[in-house]
mmCIF file of C-alpha atoms in Angstrom:
data_model
loop_
_atom_site.group_PDB
_atom_site.id
_atom_site.type_symbol
_atom_site.label_atom_id
_atom_site.label_comp_id
_atom_site.label_asym_id
_atom_site.label_seq_id
_atom_site.Cartn_x
_atom_site.Cartn_y
_atom_site.Cartn_z
ATOM 1 C CA UNK Q 1 103.329 106.736 102.191
ATOM 2 C CA UNK Q 2 106.268 109.357 102.965
ATOM 3 C CA UNK Q 3 105.143 112.606 104.511
ATOM 4 C CA UNK Q 4 106.319 114.144 101.256
ATOM 5 C CA UNK Q 5 103.908 111.709 99.408
ATOM 6 C CA UNK Q 6 100.339 114.000 98.684
ATOM 7 C CA UNK Q 7 97.199 113.912 100.766
ATOM 8 C CA UNK Q 8 95.257 110.742 100.638
ATOM 9 C CA UNK Q 9 92.482 109.749 101.245
ATOM 10 C CA UNK Q 10 91.978 105.843 103.190
ATOM 11 C CA UNK Q 11 89.781 103.609 104.382
ATOM 12 C CA UNK Q 12 90.908 101.115 106.872
ATOM 13 C CA UNK Q 13 89.024 97.986 108.447
ATOM 14 C CA UNK Q 14 89.650 96.652 111.958
ATOM 15 C CA UNK Q 15 90.424 100.165 112.798
ATOM 16 C CA UNK Q 16 90.066 99.546 116.494
ATOM 17 C CA UNK Q 17 92.810 96.609 116.562
ATOM 18 C CA UNK Q 18 96.279 96.596 117.555
ATOM 19 C CA UNK Q 19 97.686 97.138 113.745
ATOM 20 C CA UNK Q 20 94.720 99.157 112.487
ATOM 21 C CA UNK Q 21 94.575 101.598 115.073
ATOM 22 C CA UNK Q 22 98.539 102.084 115.532
ATOM 23 C CA UNK Q 23 98.047 102.003 111.206
ATOM 24 C CA UNK Q 24 95.620 104.971 111.713
ATOM 25 C CA UNK Q 25 97.650 106.814 113.952
ATOM 26 C CA UNK Q 26 100.416 107.159 111.797
ATOM 27 C CA UNK Q 27 98.166 108.223 108.808
ATOM 28 C CA UNK Q 28 96.423 110.984 110.557
ATOM 29 C CA UNK Q 29 100.214 111.844 111.824
ATOM 30 C CA UNK Q 30 101.032 112.650 108.784
ATOM 31 C CA UNK Q 31 98.050 114.619 107.521
ATOM 32 C CA UNK Q 32 96.339 112.186 105.382
ATOM 33 C CA UNK Q 33 92.560 111.616 105.741
ATOM 34 C CA UNK Q 34 91.307 108.546 107.192
ATOM 35 C CA UNK Q 35 87.841 106.450 107.233
ATOM 36 C CA UNK Q 36 87.391 103.673 109.368
ATOM 37 C CA UNK Q 37 84.525 101.086 108.402
ATOM 38 C CA UNK Q 38 82.364 100.539 111.704
ATOM 39 C CA UNK Q 39 79.553 97.588 112.482
ATOM 40 C CA UNK Q 40 77.185 100.012 113.446
ATOM 41 C CA UNK Q 41 75.337 103.122 112.382
ATOM 42 C CA UNK Q 42 78.015 105.866 111.162
ATOM 43 C CA UNK Q 43 78.242 109.050 113.628
ATOM 44 C CA UNK Q 44 80.898 110.952 112.596
ATOM 45 C CA UNK Q 45 81.807 112.012 109.065
ATOM 46 C CA UNK Q 46 84.709 109.606 109.200
ATOM 47 C CA UNK Q 47 83.127 106.522 109.549
ATOM 48 C CA UNK Q 48 81.672 104.182 107.274
ATOM 49 C CA UNK Q 49 78.564 101.311 108.670
ATOM 50 C CA UNK Q 50 80.015 97.572 107.178
ATOM 51 C CA UNK Q 51 78.254 94.484 108.386
ATOM 52 C CA UNK Q 52 80.610 91.855 106.766
ATOM 53 C CA UNK Q 53 78.416 89.135 107.935
ATOM 54 C CA UNK Q 54 75.777 90.372 105.890
ATOM 55 C CA UNK Q 55 78.493 90.980 102.941
ATOM 56 C CA UNK Q 56 77.359 94.558 103.322
ATOM 57 C CA UNK Q 57 79.283 97.940 103.027
ATOM 58 C CA UNK Q 58 77.822 101.582 102.511
ATOM 59 C CA UNK Q 59 80.041 101.904 99.462
ATOM 60 C CA UNK Q 60 79.121 105.648 98.889
ATOM 61 C CA UNK Q 61 81.001 106.030 102.056
ATOM 62 C CA UNK Q 62 83.875 104.472 99.974
ATOM 63 C CA UNK Q 63 83.457 107.138 97.137
ATOM 64 C CA UNK Q 64 86.383 109.533 96.728
ATOM 65 C CA UNK Q 65 88.924 106.907 98.898
ATOM 66 C CA UNK Q 66 92.777 106.665 97.476
ATOM 67 C CA UNK Q 67 93.397 103.400 98.748
ATOM 68 C CA UNK Q 68 91.516 100.219 101.193
ATOM 69 C CA UNK Q 69 93.672 98.548 103.995
ATOM 70 C CA UNK Q 70 91.436 95.864 105.215
ATOM 71 C CA UNK Q 71 92.322 93.930 108.163
ATOM 72 C CA UNK Q 72 89.405 93.187 110.376
ATOM 73 C CA UNK Q 73 89.394 89.600 111.208
ATOM 74 C CA UNK Q 74 88.496 87.508 114.560
ATOM 75 C CA UNK Q 75 92.001 86.506 116.375
ATOM 76 C CA UNK Q 76 93.345 83.445 115.838
ATOM 77 C CA UNK Q 77 94.769 83.005 119.498
ATOM 78 C CA UNK Q 78 91.724 84.566 120.940
ATOM 79 C CA UNK Q 79 90.135 81.113 122.119
ATOM 80 C CA UNK Q 80 90.420 77.313 122.618
ATOM 81 C CA UNK Q 81 89.408 76.221 118.865
ATOM 82 C CA UNK Q 82 86.572 74.691 119.110
ATOM 83 C CA UNK Q 83 84.428 74.222 115.722
ATOM 84 C CA UNK Q 84 82.059 77.302 116.324
ATOM 85 C CA UNK Q 85 85.204 79.774 116.785
ATOM 86 C CA UNK Q 86 86.921 78.054 113.772
ATOM 87 C CA UNK Q 87 83.606 78.678 111.520
ATOM 88 C CA UNK Q 88 84.087 82.352 113.221
ATOM 89 C CA UNK Q 89 87.655 82.692 111.876
ATOM 90 C CA UNK Q 90 87.033 81.683 108.618
ATOM 91 C CA UNK Q 91 83.734 83.846 108.226
ATOM 92 C CA UNK Q 92 85.375 86.980 109.873
ATOM 93 C CA UNK Q 93 88.066 86.709 107.470
ATOM 94 C CA UNK Q 94 86.116 85.441 103.966
ATOM 95 C CA UNK Q 95 82.883 87.110 103.649
ATOM 96 C CA UNK Q 96 84.721 90.230 105.648
ATOM 97 C CA UNK Q 97 86.875 90.502 102.210
ATOM 98 C CA UNK Q 98 84.343 89.631 99.835
ATOM 99 C CA UNK Q 99 81.974 92.483 101.279
ATOM 100 C CA UNK Q 100 85.072 95.015 100.817
ATOM 101 C CA UNK Q 101 85.569 94.136 97.320
ATOM 102 C CA UNK Q 102 82.360 93.689 96.165
ATOM 103 C CA UNK Q 103 81.780 97.252 97.296
ATOM 104 C CA UNK Q 104 84.895 98.418 95.848
ATOM 105 C CA UNK Q 105 84.017 96.840 92.572
ATOM 106 C CA UNK Q 106 80.659 98.753 92.452
ATOM 107 C CA UNK Q 107 82.043 101.847 92.668
ATOM 108 C CA UNK Q 108 82.438 103.974 88.963
ATOM 109 C CA UNK Q 109 85.546 105.071 90.260
ATOM 110 C CA UNK Q 110 87.401 101.930 92.466
ATOM 111 C CA UNK Q 111 90.600 103.190 94.486
ATOM 112 C CA UNK Q 112 93.785 102.578 93.259
ATOM 113 C CA UNK Q 113 94.484 99.397 95.948
ATOM 114 C CA UNK Q 114 93.070 97.498 98.237
ATOM 115 C CA UNK Q 115 95.700 96.275 100.562
ATOM 116 C CA UNK Q 116 94.462 92.890 102.115
ATOM 117 C CA UNK Q 117 95.852 91.621 105.702
ATOM 118 C CA UNK Q 118 96.033 88.092 105.684
ATOM 119 C CA UNK Q 119 99.232 85.978 107.597
ATOM 120 C CA UNK Q 120 102.161 83.378 107.345
ATOM 121 C CA UNK Q 121 99.485 81.133 108.449
ATOM 122 C CA UNK Q 122 99.502 80.488 104.461
ATOM 123 C CA UNK Q 123 102.838 78.076 104.569
ATOM 124 C CA UNK Q 124 101.446 76.210 107.044
ATOM 125 C CA UNK Q 125 104.491 74.318 109.087
ATOM 126 C CA UNK Q 126 108.044 75.094 106.790
ATOM 127 C CA UNK Q 127 110.472 73.651 109.581
ATOM 128 C CA UNK Q 128 113.513 75.015 109.070
ATOM 129 C CA UNK Q 129 112.770 75.722 105.075
ATOM 130 C CA UNK Q 130 112.931 79.318 104.539
ATOM 131 C CA UNK Q 131 110.545 80.145 102.038
ATOM 132 C CA UNK Q 132 109.355 83.392 100.129
ATOM 133 C CA UNK Q 133 106.033 84.675 98.461
ATOM 134 C CA UNK Q 134 107.074 81.373 95.435
ATOM 135 C CA UNK Q 135 105.788 79.246 98.203
ATOM 136 C CA UNK Q 136 102.840 77.453 97.620
ATOM 137 C CA UNK Q 137 99.934 76.973 100.276
ATOM 138 C CA UNK Q 138 100.575 74.201 103.535
ATOM 139 C CA UNK Q 139 97.910 72.168 104.729
ATOM 140 C CA UNK Q 140 95.694 72.595 107.929
ATOM 141 C CA UNK Q 141 93.323 74.615 108.818
ATOM 142 C CA UNK Q 142 94.867 77.555 108.879
ATOM 143 C CA UNK Q 143 96.542 77.521 105.222
ATOM 144 C CA UNK Q 144 92.711 76.753 104.122
ATOM 145 C CA UNK Q 145 91.548 79.730 105.312
ATOM 146 C CA UNK Q 146 93.944 81.641 104.173
ATOM 147 C CA UNK Q 147 94.072 80.268 100.803
ATOM 148 C CA UNK Q 148 90.257 81.613 100.789
ATOM 149 C CA UNK Q 149 90.856 84.599 102.652
ATOM 150 C CA UNK Q 150 93.228 85.694 99.829
ATOM 151 C CA UNK Q 151 90.980 84.458 97.004
ATOM 152 C CA UNK Q 152 87.630 86.760 98.273
ATOM 153 C CA UNK Q 153 89.488 89.752 97.124
ATOM 154 C CA UNK Q 154 89.382 88.711 93.371
ATOM 155 C CA UNK Q 155 85.740 90.886 92.229
ATOM 156 C CA UNK Q 156 88.447 94.037 93.401
ATOM 157 C CA UNK Q 157 90.892 92.783 91.426
ATOM 158 C CA UNK Q 158 88.534 92.099 88.524
ATOM 159 C CA UNK Q 159 87.604 96.017 88.584
ATOM 160 C CA UNK Q 160 91.077 96.892 87.863
ATOM 161 C CA UNK Q 161 91.860 97.737 91.448
ATOM 162 C CA UNK Q 162 95.706 96.905 93.077
ATOM 163 C CA UNK Q 163 94.971 93.745 94.890
ATOM 164 C CA UNK Q 164 98.137 93.490 97.394
ATOM 165 C CA UNK Q 165 98.399 90.241 100.699
ATOM 166 C CA UNK Q 166 99.704 91.614 103.684
ATOM 167 C CA UNK Q 167 100.945 88.087 104.689
ATOM 168 C CA UNK Q 168 101.830 89.257 108.368
ATOM 169 C CA UNK Q 169 103.446 87.464 111.063
ATOM 170 C CA UNK Q 170 103.921 87.186 114.652
ATOM 171 C CA UNK Q 171 103.487 91.443 115.893
ATOM 172 C CA UNK Q 172 105.925 92.145 118.177
ATOM 173 C CA UNK Q 173 104.173 94.652 120.569
ATOM 174 C CA UNK Q 174 103.408 94.937 124.592
ATOM 175 C CA UNK Q 175 99.274 96.201 123.890
ATOM 176 C CA UNK Q 176 97.956 93.313 121.994
ATOM 177 C CA UNK Q 177 98.106 90.224 119.983
ATOM 178 C CA UNK Q 178 100.519 86.776 120.648
ATOM 179 C CA UNK Q 179 103.192 89.289 121.770
ATOM 180 C CA UNK Q 180 101.041 91.037 124.746
ATOM 181 C CA UNK Q 181 100.772 87.735 126.310
ATOM 182 C CA UNK Q 182 104.118 87.178 126.612
ATOM 183 C CA UNK Q 183 105.679 90.534 128.008
ATOM 184 C CA UNK Q 184 103.676 90.091 131.157
ATOM 185 C CA UNK Q 185 104.853 86.659 131.805
ATOM 186 C CA UNK Q 186 108.354 87.647 130.979
ATOM 187 C CA UNK Q 187 108.578 90.550 133.281
ATOM 188 C CA UNK Q 188 107.723 88.477 135.977
ATOM 189 C CA UNK Q 189 109.855 85.806 135.233
ATOM 190 C CA UNK Q 190 107.474 83.448 134.021
ATOM 191 C CA UNK Q 191 108.525 83.071 130.435
ATOM 192 C CA UNK Q 192 109.892 80.286 128.876
ATOM 193 C CA UNK Q 193 110.563 78.550 125.769
ATOM 194 C CA UNK Q 194 107.450 76.155 124.360
ATOM 195 C CA UNK Q 195 108.221 72.677 123.514
ATOM 196 C CA UNK Q 196 112.035 72.154 122.753
ATOM 197 C CA UNK Q 197 112.081 75.951 121.502
ATOM 198 C CA UNK Q 198 113.380 74.612 117.955
ATOM 199 C CA UNK Q 199 110.587 76.290 115.442
ATOM 200 C CA UNK Q 200 110.478 79.537 113.534
ATOM 201 C CA UNK Q 201 108.772 82.387 114.815
ATOM 202 C CA UNK Q 202 108.683 84.780 112.310
ATOM 203 C CA UNK Q 203 107.882 88.069 113.805
ATOM 204 C CA UNK Q 204 107.734 91.846 112.536
ATOM 205 C CA UNK Q 205 107.490 94.861 115.079
ATOM 206 C CA UNK Q 206 104.544 97.058 115.409
ATOM 207 C CA UNK Q 207 106.883 99.248 113.996
ATOM 208 C CA UNK Q 208 107.670 98.135 110.586
ATOM 209 C CA UNK Q 209 104.254 96.034 110.448
ATOM 210 C CA UNK Q 210 102.794 100.206 110.174
ATOM 211 C CA UNK Q 211 105.408 100.778 107.859
ATOM 212 C CA UNK Q 212 105.167 98.200 105.429
ATOM 213 C CA UNK Q 213 101.363 98.098 104.980
ATOM 214 C CA UNK Q 214 102.133 102.057 103.786
ATOM 215 C CA UNK Q 215 104.831 100.979 101.723
ATOM 216 C CA UNK Q 216 102.598 98.636 99.942
ATOM 217 C CA UNK Q 217 99.909 101.160 99.882
ATOM 218 C CA UNK Q 218 102.435 103.651 97.745
ATOM 219 C CA UNK Q 219 104.807 100.974 95.490
ATOM 220 C CA UNK Q 220 102.592 100.457 92.436
ATOM 221 C CA UNK Q 221 104.770 97.075 91.741
ATOM 222 C CA UNK Q 222 103.551 95.263 94.896
ATOM 223 C CA UNK Q 223 100.716 93.071 94.162
ATOM 224 C CA UNK Q 224 99.976 89.534 95.271
ATOM 225 C CA UNK Q 225 101.623 88.450 98.374
ATOM 226 C CA UNK Q 226 103.883 90.208 99.862
ATOM 227 C CA UNK Q 227 105.315 88.379 103.556
ATOM 228 C CA UNK Q 228 105.052 91.264 106.786
ATOM 229 C CA UNK Q 229 108.516 89.394 108.626
ATOM 230 C CA UNK Q 230 111.699 90.996 109.227
ATOM 231 C CA UNK Q 231 114.461 89.480 107.537
ATOM 232 C CA UNK Q 232 115.774 87.757 110.554
ATOM 233 C CA UNK Q 233 113.389 85.157 111.612
ATOM 234 C CA UNK Q 234 114.730 83.234 114.894
ATOM 235 C CA UNK Q 235 113.765 80.534 116.911
ATOM 236 C CA UNK Q 236 111.580 80.350 120.000
ATOM 237 C CA UNK Q 237 114.489 79.239 122.242
ATOM 238 C CA UNK Q 238 116.131 82.669 120.682
ATOM 239 C CA UNK Q 239 112.745 84.667 121.062
ATOM 240 C CA UNK Q 240 112.861 83.211 124.844
ATOM 241 C CA UNK Q 241 116.656 84.575 125.486
ATOM 242 C CA UNK Q 242 115.983 88.002 123.758
ATOM 243 C CA UNK Q 243 113.232 88.425 126.216
ATOM 244 C CA UNK Q 244 114.904 87.615 128.666
ATOM 245 C CA UNK Q 245 117.742 89.559 127.651
ATOM 246 C CA UNK Q 246 116.103 92.916 126.809
ATOM 247 C CA UNK Q 247 113.800 92.543 130.138
ATOM 248 C CA UNK Q 248 116.682 91.773 132.340
ATOM 249 C CA UNK Q 249 114.422 88.543 133.862
ATOM 250 C CA UNK Q 250 115.215 84.769 133.866
ATOM 251 C CA UNK Q 251 113.841 82.144 131.371
ATOM 252 C CA UNK Q 252 114.091 78.810 133.232
ATOM 253 C CA UNK Q 253 110.810 77.664 133.140
ATOM 254 C CA UNK Q 254 109.949 75.617 129.696
ATOM 255 C CA UNK Q 255 105.994 74.917 128.938
ATOM 256 C CA UNK Q 256 106.035 71.476 127.743
ATOM 257 C CA UNK Q 257 104.277 70.333 124.235
ATOM 258 C CA UNK Q 258 101.812 68.355 126.169
ATOM 259 C CA UNK Q 259 100.373 70.426 128.529
ATOM 260 C CA UNK Q 260 100.655 73.367 125.364
ATOM 261 C CA UNK Q 261 98.057 71.169 123.443
ATOM 262 C CA UNK Q 262 95.900 70.496 126.718
ATOM 263 C CA UNK Q 263 96.086 74.018 127.097
ATOM 264 C CA UNK Q 264 95.179 75.044 123.514
ATOM 265 C CA UNK Q 265 94.076 72.228 122.077
ATOM 266 C CA UNK Q 266 94.277 72.020 118.129
ATOM 267 C CA UNK Q 267 95.708 75.880 118.180
ATOM 268 C CA UNK Q 268 98.651 73.945 119.886
ATOM 269 C CA UNK Q 269 99.952 72.703 116.968
ATOM 270 C CA UNK Q 270 100.352 76.394 115.202
ATOM 271 C CA UNK Q 271 102.494 77.476 118.313
ATOM 272 C CA UNK Q 272 104.563 74.414 118.412
ATOM 273 C CA UNK Q 273 105.109 74.326 114.620
ATOM 274 C CA UNK Q 274 107.436 76.144 112.041
ATOM 275 C CA UNK Q 275 107.576 78.814 109.841
ATOM 276 C CA UNK Q 276 110.596 80.341 108.608
ATOM 277 C CA UNK Q 277 109.218 83.187 106.333
ATOM 278 C CA UNK Q 278 111.280 85.836 104.502
ATOM 279 C CA UNK Q 279 110.250 89.151 103.651
ATOM 280 C CA UNK Q 280 111.340 88.489 100.044
ATOM 281 C CA UNK Q 281 109.008 91.619 97.919
ATOM 282 C CA UNK Q 282 109.691 93.909 100.640
ATOM 283 C CA UNK Q 283 113.789 93.687 100.215
ATOM 284 C CA UNK Q 284 113.246 93.767 96.592
ATOM 285 C CA UNK Q 285 111.386 96.889 96.515
ATOM 286 C CA UNK Q 286 113.472 98.998 99.277
ATOM 287 C CA UNK Q 287 111.511 98.526 102.287
ATOM 288 C CA UNK Q 288 113.751 99.580 105.491
ATOM 289 C CA UNK Q 289 113.294 98.005 108.092
ATOM 290 C CA UNK Q 290 114.070 99.871 111.751
ATOM 291 C CA UNK Q 291 113.969 96.936 113.953
ATOM 292 C CA UNK Q 292 115.297 94.020 111.952
ATOM 293 C CA UNK Q 293 116.918 91.633 115.121
ATOM 294 C CA UNK Q 294 114.640 90.460 117.446
ATOM 295 C CA UNK Q 295 116.117 92.097 120.455
ATOM 296 C CA UNK Q 296 115.895 95.892 118.921
ATOM 297 C CA UNK Q 297 112.260 94.625 118.035
ATOM 298 C CA UNK Q 298 111.588 93.172 121.579
ATOM 299 C CA UNK Q 299 113.504 96.511 123.030
ATOM 300 C CA UNK Q 300 111.098 98.577 121.135
ATOM 301 C CA UNK Q 301 108.015 96.894 121.994
ATOM 302 C CA UNK Q 302 109.219 97.296 125.732
ATOM 303 C CA UNK Q 303 109.936 100.623 125.865
#
């Protein structure tokens, strides 16, 4: 969706989150109309009420939208994974996607495209093996959630909406997400590798994440899974070195794997797991990364 594109009306869930708020700013800066789905009665003309837990969306508020970008969901790393929080992670994604997809399917004239934010958690632990969108789902909690999450968009697809799943990697941003927790630690000289540091982290800058979501909206050939990761995944050891270089801080500390397991519980296996995920579909469709390397991504977030 470049500046030369016609003005569009885009509805966004998760509009107050790290990625959603950046996407809303980007769209509005380029003159597009943005509707934000909110979990309370709408108060302004740019709001649409929804309640994913009840599978409710005020579908009348979506009449006339050209695209929907669905990004809502409970943070995977926000809390320790109790059984209750794992249910919240799953329900917030599966029920939310079902609610949006069913609402779009109910419209006499549904939008052209639904971009659903999912995650590279789909692939599970890939070790040092590089994977693209053709790889099967992995095993474990997060892959199982991602499979259900993507399947929940079926009602929209059956209604003729082009559905694209944005499998997002680790977003490099100092404002939030996993990297938002890393920046203060590294600035204080307390950063270091996690475990043996050999696990691959498939990252993407916040700028490129937003640009890729807009590229997905604007590219008719993009449907199904699309990996939103930089073209050069790096190991945790390389991430640690890049943070040290850019922030000019020592990175001598190491967080041992047993300590991570004590602190994070089941989620530690995903922090210590390795995902070497490549953005095959983005590259095939001519997407141009502004910050393709880890140093560039960290520098962009830091400054």
